[in-house]
mmCIF file of C-alpha atoms in Angstrom:
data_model
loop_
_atom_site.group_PDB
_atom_site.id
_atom_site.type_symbol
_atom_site.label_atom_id
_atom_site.label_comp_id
_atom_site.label_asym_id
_atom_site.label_seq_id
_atom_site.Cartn_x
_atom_site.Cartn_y
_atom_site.Cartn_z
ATOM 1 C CA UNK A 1 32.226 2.895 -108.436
ATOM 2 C CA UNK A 2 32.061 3.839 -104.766
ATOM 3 C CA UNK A 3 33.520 6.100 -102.504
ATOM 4 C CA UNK A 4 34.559 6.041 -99.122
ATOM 5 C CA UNK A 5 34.532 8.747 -95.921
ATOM 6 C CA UNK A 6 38.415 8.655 -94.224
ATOM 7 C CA UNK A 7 38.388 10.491 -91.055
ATOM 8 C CA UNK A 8 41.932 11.267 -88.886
ATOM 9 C CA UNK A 9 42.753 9.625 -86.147
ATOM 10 C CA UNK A 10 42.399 12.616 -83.833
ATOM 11 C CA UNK A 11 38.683 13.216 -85.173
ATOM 12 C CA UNK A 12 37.743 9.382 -84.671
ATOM 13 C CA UNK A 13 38.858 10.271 -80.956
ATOM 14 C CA UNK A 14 36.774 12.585 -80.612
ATOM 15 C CA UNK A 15 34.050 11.529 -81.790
ATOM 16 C CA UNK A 16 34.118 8.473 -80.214
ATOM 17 C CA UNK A 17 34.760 10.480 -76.594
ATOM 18 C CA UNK A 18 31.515 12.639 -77.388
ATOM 19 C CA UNK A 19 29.692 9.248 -78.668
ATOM 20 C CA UNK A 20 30.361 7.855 -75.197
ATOM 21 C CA UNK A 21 29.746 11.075 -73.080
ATOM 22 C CA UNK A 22 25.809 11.014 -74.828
ATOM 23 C CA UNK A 23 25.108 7.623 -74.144
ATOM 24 C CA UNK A 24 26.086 7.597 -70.781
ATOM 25 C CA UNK A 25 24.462 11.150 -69.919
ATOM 26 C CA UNK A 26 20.956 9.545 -69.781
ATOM 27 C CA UNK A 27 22.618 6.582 -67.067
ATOM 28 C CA UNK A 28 24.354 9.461 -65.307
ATOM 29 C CA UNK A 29 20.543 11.860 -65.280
ATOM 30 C CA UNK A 30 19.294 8.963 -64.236
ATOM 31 C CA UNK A 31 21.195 8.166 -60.941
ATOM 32 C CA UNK A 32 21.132 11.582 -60.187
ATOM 33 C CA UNK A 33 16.672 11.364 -60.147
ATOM 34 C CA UNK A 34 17.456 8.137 -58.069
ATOM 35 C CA UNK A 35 20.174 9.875 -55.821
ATOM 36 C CA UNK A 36 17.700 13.015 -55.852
ATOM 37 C CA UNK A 37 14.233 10.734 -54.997
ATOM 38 C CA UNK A 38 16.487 8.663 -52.331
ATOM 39 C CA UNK A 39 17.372 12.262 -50.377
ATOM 40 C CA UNK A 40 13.719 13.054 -50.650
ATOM 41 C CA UNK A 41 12.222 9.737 -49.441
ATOM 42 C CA UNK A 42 14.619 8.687 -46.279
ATOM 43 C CA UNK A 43 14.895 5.153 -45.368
ATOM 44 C CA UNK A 44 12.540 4.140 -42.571
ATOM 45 C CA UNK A 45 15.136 1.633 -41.241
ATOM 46 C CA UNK A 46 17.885 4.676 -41.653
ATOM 47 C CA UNK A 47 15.203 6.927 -39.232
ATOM 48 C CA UNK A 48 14.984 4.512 -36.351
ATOM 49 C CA UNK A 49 18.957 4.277 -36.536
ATOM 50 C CA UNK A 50 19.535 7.705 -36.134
ATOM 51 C CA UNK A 51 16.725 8.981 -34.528
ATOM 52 C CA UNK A 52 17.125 10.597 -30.929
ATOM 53 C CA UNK A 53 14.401 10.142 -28.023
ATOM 54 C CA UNK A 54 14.584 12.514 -25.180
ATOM 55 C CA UNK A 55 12.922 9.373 -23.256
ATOM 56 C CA UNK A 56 15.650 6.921 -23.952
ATOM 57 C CA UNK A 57 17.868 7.894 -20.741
ATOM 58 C CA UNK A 58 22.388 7.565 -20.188
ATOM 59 C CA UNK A 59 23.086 4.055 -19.132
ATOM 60 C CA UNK A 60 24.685 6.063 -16.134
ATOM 61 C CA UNK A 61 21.235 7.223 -15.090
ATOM 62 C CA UNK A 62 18.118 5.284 -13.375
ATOM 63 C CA UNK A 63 14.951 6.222 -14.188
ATOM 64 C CA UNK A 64 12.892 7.756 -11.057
ATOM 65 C CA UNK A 65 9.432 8.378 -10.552
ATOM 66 C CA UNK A 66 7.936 10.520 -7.243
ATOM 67 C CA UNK A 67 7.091 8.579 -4.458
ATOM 68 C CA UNK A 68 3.267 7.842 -4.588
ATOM 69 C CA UNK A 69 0.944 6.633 -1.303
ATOM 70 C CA UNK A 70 0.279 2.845 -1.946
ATOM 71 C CA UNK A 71 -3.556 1.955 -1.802
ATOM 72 C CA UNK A 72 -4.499 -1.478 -0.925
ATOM 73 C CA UNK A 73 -6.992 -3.913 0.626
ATOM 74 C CA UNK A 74 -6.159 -6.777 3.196
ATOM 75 C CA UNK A 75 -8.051 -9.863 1.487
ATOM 76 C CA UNK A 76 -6.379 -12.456 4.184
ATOM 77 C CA UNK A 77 -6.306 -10.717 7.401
ATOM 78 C CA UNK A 78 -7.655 -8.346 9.461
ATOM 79 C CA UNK A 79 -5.325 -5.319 10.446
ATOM 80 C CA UNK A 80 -5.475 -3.426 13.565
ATOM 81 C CA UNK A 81 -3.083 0.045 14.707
ATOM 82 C CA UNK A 82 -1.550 -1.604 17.324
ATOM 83 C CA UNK A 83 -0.451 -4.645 15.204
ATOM 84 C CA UNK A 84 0.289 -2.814 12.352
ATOM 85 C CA UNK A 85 2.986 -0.396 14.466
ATOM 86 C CA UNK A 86 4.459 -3.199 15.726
ATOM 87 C CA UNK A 87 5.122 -4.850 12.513
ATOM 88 C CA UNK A 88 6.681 -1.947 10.975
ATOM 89 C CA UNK A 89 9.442 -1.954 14.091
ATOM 90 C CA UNK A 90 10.236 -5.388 14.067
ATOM 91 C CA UNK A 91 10.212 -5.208 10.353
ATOM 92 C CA UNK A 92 13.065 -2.409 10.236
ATOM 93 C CA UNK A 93 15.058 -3.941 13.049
ATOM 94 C CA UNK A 94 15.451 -7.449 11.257
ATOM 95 C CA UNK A 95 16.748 -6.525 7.936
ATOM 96 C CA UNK A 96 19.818 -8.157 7.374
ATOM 97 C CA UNK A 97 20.548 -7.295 3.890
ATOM 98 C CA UNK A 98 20.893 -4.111 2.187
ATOM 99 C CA UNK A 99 22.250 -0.862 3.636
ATOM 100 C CA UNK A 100 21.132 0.211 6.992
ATOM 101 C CA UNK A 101 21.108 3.744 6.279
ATOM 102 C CA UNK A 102 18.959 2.913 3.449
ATOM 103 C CA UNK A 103 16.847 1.418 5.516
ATOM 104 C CA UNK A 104 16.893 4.219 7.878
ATOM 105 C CA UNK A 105 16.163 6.642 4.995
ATOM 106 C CA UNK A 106 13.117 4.206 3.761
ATOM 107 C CA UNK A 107 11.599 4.137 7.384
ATOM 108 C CA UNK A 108 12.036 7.897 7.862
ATOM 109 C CA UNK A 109 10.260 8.298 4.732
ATOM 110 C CA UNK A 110 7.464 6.040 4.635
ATOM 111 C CA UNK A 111 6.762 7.555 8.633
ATOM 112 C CA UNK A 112 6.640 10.679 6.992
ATOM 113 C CA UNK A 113 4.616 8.949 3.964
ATOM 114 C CA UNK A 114 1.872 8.094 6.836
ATOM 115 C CA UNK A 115 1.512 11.647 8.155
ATOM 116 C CA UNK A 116 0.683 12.457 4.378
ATOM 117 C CA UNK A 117 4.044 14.430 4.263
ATOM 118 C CA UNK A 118 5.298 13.419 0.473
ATOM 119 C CA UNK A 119 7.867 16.353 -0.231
ATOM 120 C CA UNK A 120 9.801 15.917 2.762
ATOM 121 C CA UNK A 121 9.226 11.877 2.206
ATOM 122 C CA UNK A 122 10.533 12.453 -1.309
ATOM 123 C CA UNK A 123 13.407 14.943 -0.018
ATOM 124 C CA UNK A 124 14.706 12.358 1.925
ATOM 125 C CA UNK A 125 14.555 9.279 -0.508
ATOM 126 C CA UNK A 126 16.488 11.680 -3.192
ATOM 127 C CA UNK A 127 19.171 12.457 -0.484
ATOM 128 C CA UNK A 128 19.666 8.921 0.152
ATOM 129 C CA UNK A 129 20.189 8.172 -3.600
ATOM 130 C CA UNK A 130 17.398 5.893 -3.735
ATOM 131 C CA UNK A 131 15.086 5.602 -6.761
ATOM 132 C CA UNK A 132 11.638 4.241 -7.066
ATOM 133 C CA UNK A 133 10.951 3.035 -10.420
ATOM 134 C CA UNK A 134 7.619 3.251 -10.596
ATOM 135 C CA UNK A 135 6.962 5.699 -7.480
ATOM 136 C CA UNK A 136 5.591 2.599 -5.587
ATOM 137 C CA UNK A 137 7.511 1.454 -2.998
ATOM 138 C CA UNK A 138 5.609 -2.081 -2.847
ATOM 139 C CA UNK A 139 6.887 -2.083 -6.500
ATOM 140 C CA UNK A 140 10.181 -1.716 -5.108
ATOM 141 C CA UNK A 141 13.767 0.570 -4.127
ATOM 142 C CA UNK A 142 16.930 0.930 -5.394
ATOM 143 C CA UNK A 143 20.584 2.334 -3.968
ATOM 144 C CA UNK A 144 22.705 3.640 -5.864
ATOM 145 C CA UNK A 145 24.752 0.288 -6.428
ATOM 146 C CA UNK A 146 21.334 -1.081 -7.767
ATOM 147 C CA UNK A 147 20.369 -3.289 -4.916
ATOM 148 C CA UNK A 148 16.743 -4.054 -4.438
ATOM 149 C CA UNK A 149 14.957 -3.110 -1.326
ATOM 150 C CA UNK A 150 11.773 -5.074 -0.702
ATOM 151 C CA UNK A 151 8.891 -3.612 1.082
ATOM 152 C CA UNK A 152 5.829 -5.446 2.253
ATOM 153 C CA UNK A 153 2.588 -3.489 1.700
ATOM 154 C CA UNK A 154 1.746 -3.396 5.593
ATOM 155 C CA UNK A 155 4.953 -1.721 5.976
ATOM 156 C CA UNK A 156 4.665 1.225 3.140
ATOM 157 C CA UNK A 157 0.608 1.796 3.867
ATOM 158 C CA UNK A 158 -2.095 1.535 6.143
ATOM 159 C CA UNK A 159 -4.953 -0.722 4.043
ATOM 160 C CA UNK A 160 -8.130 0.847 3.233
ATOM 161 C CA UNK A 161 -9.990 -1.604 5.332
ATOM 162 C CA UNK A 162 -7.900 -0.843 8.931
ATOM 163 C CA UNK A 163 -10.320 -2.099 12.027
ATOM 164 C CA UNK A 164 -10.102 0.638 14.143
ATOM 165 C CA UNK A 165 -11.152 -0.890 17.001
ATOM 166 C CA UNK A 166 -8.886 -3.876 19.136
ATOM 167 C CA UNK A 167 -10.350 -7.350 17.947
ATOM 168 C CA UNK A 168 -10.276 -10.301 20.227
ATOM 169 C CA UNK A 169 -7.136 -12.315 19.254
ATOM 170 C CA UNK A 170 -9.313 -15.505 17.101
ATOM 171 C CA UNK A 171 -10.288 -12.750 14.937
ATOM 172 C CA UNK A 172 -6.983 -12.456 13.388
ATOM 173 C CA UNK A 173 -6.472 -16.386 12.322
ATOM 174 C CA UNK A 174 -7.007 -17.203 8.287
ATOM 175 C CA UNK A 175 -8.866 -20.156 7.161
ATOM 176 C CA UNK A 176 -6.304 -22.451 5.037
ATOM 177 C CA UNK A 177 -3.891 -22.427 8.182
ATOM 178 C CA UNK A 178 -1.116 -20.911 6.484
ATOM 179 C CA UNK A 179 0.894 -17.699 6.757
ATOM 180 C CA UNK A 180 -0.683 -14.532 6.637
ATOM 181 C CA UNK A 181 0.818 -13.400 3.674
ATOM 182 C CA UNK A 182 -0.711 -10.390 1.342
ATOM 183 C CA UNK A 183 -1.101 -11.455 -2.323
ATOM 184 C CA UNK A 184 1.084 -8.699 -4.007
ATOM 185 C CA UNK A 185 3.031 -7.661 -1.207
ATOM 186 C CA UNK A 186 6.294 -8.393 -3.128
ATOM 187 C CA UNK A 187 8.090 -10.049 0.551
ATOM 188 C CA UNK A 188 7.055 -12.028 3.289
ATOM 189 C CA UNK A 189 5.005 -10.402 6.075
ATOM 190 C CA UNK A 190 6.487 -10.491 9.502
ATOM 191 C CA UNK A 191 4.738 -13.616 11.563
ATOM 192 C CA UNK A 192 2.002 -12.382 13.971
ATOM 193 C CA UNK A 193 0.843 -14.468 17.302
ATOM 194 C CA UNK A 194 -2.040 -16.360 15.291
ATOM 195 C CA UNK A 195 1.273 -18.399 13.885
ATOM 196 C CA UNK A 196 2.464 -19.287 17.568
ATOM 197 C CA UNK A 197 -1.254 -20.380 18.226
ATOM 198 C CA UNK A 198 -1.545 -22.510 15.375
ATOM 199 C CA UNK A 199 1.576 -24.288 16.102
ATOM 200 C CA UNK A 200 0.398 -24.348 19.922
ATOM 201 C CA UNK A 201 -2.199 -25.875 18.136
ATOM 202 C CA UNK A 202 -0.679 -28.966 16.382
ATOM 203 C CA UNK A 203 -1.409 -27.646 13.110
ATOM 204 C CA UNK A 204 1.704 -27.946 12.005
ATOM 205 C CA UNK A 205 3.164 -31.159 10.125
ATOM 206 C CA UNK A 206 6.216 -32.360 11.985
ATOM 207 C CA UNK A 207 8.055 -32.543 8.781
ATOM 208 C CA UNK A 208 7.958 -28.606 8.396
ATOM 209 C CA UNK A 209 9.482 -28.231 11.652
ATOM 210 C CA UNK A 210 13.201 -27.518 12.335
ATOM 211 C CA UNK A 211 15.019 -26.773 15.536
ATOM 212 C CA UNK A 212 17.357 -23.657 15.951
ATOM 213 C CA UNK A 213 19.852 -23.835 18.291
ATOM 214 C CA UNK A 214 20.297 -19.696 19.896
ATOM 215 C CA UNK A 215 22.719 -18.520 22.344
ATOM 216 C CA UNK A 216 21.788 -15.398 24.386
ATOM 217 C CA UNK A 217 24.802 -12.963 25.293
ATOM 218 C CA UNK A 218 22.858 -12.073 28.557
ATOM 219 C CA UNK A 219 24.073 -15.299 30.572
ATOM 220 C CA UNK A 220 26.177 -17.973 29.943
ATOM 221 C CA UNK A 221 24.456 -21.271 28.993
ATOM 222 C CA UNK A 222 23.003 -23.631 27.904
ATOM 223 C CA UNK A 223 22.137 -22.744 24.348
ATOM 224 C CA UNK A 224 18.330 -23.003 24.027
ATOM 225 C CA UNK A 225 16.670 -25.185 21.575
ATOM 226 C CA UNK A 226 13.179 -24.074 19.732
ATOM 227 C CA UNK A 227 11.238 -25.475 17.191
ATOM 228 C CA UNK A 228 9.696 -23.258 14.763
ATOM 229 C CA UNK A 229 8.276 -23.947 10.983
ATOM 230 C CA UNK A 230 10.181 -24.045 8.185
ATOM 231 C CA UNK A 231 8.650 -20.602 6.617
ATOM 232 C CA UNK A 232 8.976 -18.742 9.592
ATOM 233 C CA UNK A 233 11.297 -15.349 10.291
ATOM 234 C CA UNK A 234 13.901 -14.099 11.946
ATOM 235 C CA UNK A 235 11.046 -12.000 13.788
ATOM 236 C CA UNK A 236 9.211 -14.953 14.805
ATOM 237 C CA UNK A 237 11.928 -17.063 15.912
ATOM 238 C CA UNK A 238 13.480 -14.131 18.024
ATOM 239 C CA UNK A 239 9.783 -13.216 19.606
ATOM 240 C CA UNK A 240 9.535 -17.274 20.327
ATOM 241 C CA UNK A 241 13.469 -17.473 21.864
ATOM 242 C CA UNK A 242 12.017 -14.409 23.890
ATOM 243 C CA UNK A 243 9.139 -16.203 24.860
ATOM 244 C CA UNK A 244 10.798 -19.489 25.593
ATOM 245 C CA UNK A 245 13.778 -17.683 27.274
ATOM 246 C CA UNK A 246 11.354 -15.473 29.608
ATOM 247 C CA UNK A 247 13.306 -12.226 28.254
ATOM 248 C CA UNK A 248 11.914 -9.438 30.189
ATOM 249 C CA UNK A 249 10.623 -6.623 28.222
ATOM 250 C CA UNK A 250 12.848 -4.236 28.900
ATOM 251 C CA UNK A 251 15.351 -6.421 27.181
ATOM 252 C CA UNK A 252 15.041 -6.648 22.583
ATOM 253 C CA UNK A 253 16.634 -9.477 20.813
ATOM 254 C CA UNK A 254 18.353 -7.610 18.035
ATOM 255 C CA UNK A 255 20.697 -9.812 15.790
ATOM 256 C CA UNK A 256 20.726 -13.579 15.489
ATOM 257 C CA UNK A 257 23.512 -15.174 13.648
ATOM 258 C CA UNK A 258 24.847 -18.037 13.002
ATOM 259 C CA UNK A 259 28.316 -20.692 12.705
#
């Protein structure tokens, strides 16, 4: 003899909704501690996403550091104040790319930079729009388009080892016969006269020799013909076309071009 337990429909319902509502409470208490412990414990990869630097700068903005005095030694040549000022005006009135009023601005500055006058050397660099990276100017300029301005280290600063004094003219030569060129001057030095006298010299190979063909606006022909080395300048060649030309000096050759 048995019995049996008959239930209604509706009760079998409900039981069978709480039945389900208990065994999914723990799963549910569960992600909640998971969902709880996650909010407590943030995601390291999450952190570097959303994290905010006040060093990371606009993409509209260049980073600019205060102009700085460049310190240096000459390790190839021997410098002198006489050569030196006439390397920084040759050096200004050959640049052929660029802005010139950038240019302007630089030399104004770095003049100023000389005298030991930074704030008004900075003053004018910021109303040019120019920015200095790394407050070096050896290290290099910018315009506002982002154009590069190269400046030799001879130009910017006087080097720590200046001869005061006027050496004879052998002094100044360099021992492996080529340019004068400072190691980590970032451009090419302007050529000096020990480069005419080593070419006087023969010690240049024929096969690094080119000839320029110039025509002076002063008279009217023939066009002159010089030879000069493959590495050398604008400066050079116009000092030798002055040379070979018997320019007086009261007369500056200031732009070369060409067809």
């Amino acid at each position: 003899m048995g019995c049996c337990l008959s239930t209604s429909r509706d009760n079998r319902s409900a039981y069978a909704t709480q039945t389900a509502t208990e065994e999914r409470r723990p799963e549910a208490s569960s992600r909640g501690v998971s969902s709880t412990t996650a909010a407590a414990i943030p995601s390291n990869s999450a952190r570097v996403v959303i994290r905010s630097s006040p060093d990371h700068l606009p993409l509209n903005e260049n980073f600019n550091a205060p102009i700085r005095r460049h310190v240096w030694y000459s390790k190839r040549r021997l410098w002198n104040r006489a050569q030196l000022d006439q390397e920084r005006k040759e050096f200004f009135e050959t640049r052929v790319t660029g802005k010139p009023e950038i240019w302007a601005a630089l030399s104004a500055a770095i003049s100023l930079m000389h005298t030991g006058d930074l704030t008004t050397a900075q003053s004018i660099i910021d109303a040019a729009g120019v920015t200095v990276p790394t407050g070096d100017l050896c290290q290099g300029a910018y315009d506002e388009q982002g154009v590069l301005y190269r400046l030799p280290q001879c130009i910017v600063s006087d080097p720590e080892n200046l001869v005061k004094s006027n050496l004879g003219e052998d002094d100044f030569d360099t021992d492996d016969g080529k340019l004068s060129l400072d190691e980590e001057s970032g451009d090419e030095l302007i050529a000096d006269d020990a480069e005419r006298r080593r070419d006087e010299k023969g010690k240049v190979s024929e096969r690094d020799l080119i000839r320029v063909k110039a025509r002076l606006s002063d008279r009217g022909g023939p066009d002159m013909v010089v030879t000069v080395g493959k590495t050398q300048n604008v400066a050079y060649i116009a000092r030798k076309l002055q040379q070979e030309a018997e320019v007086g000096q009261t007369r500056h050759i200031s732009h070369i071009s060409h067809n």
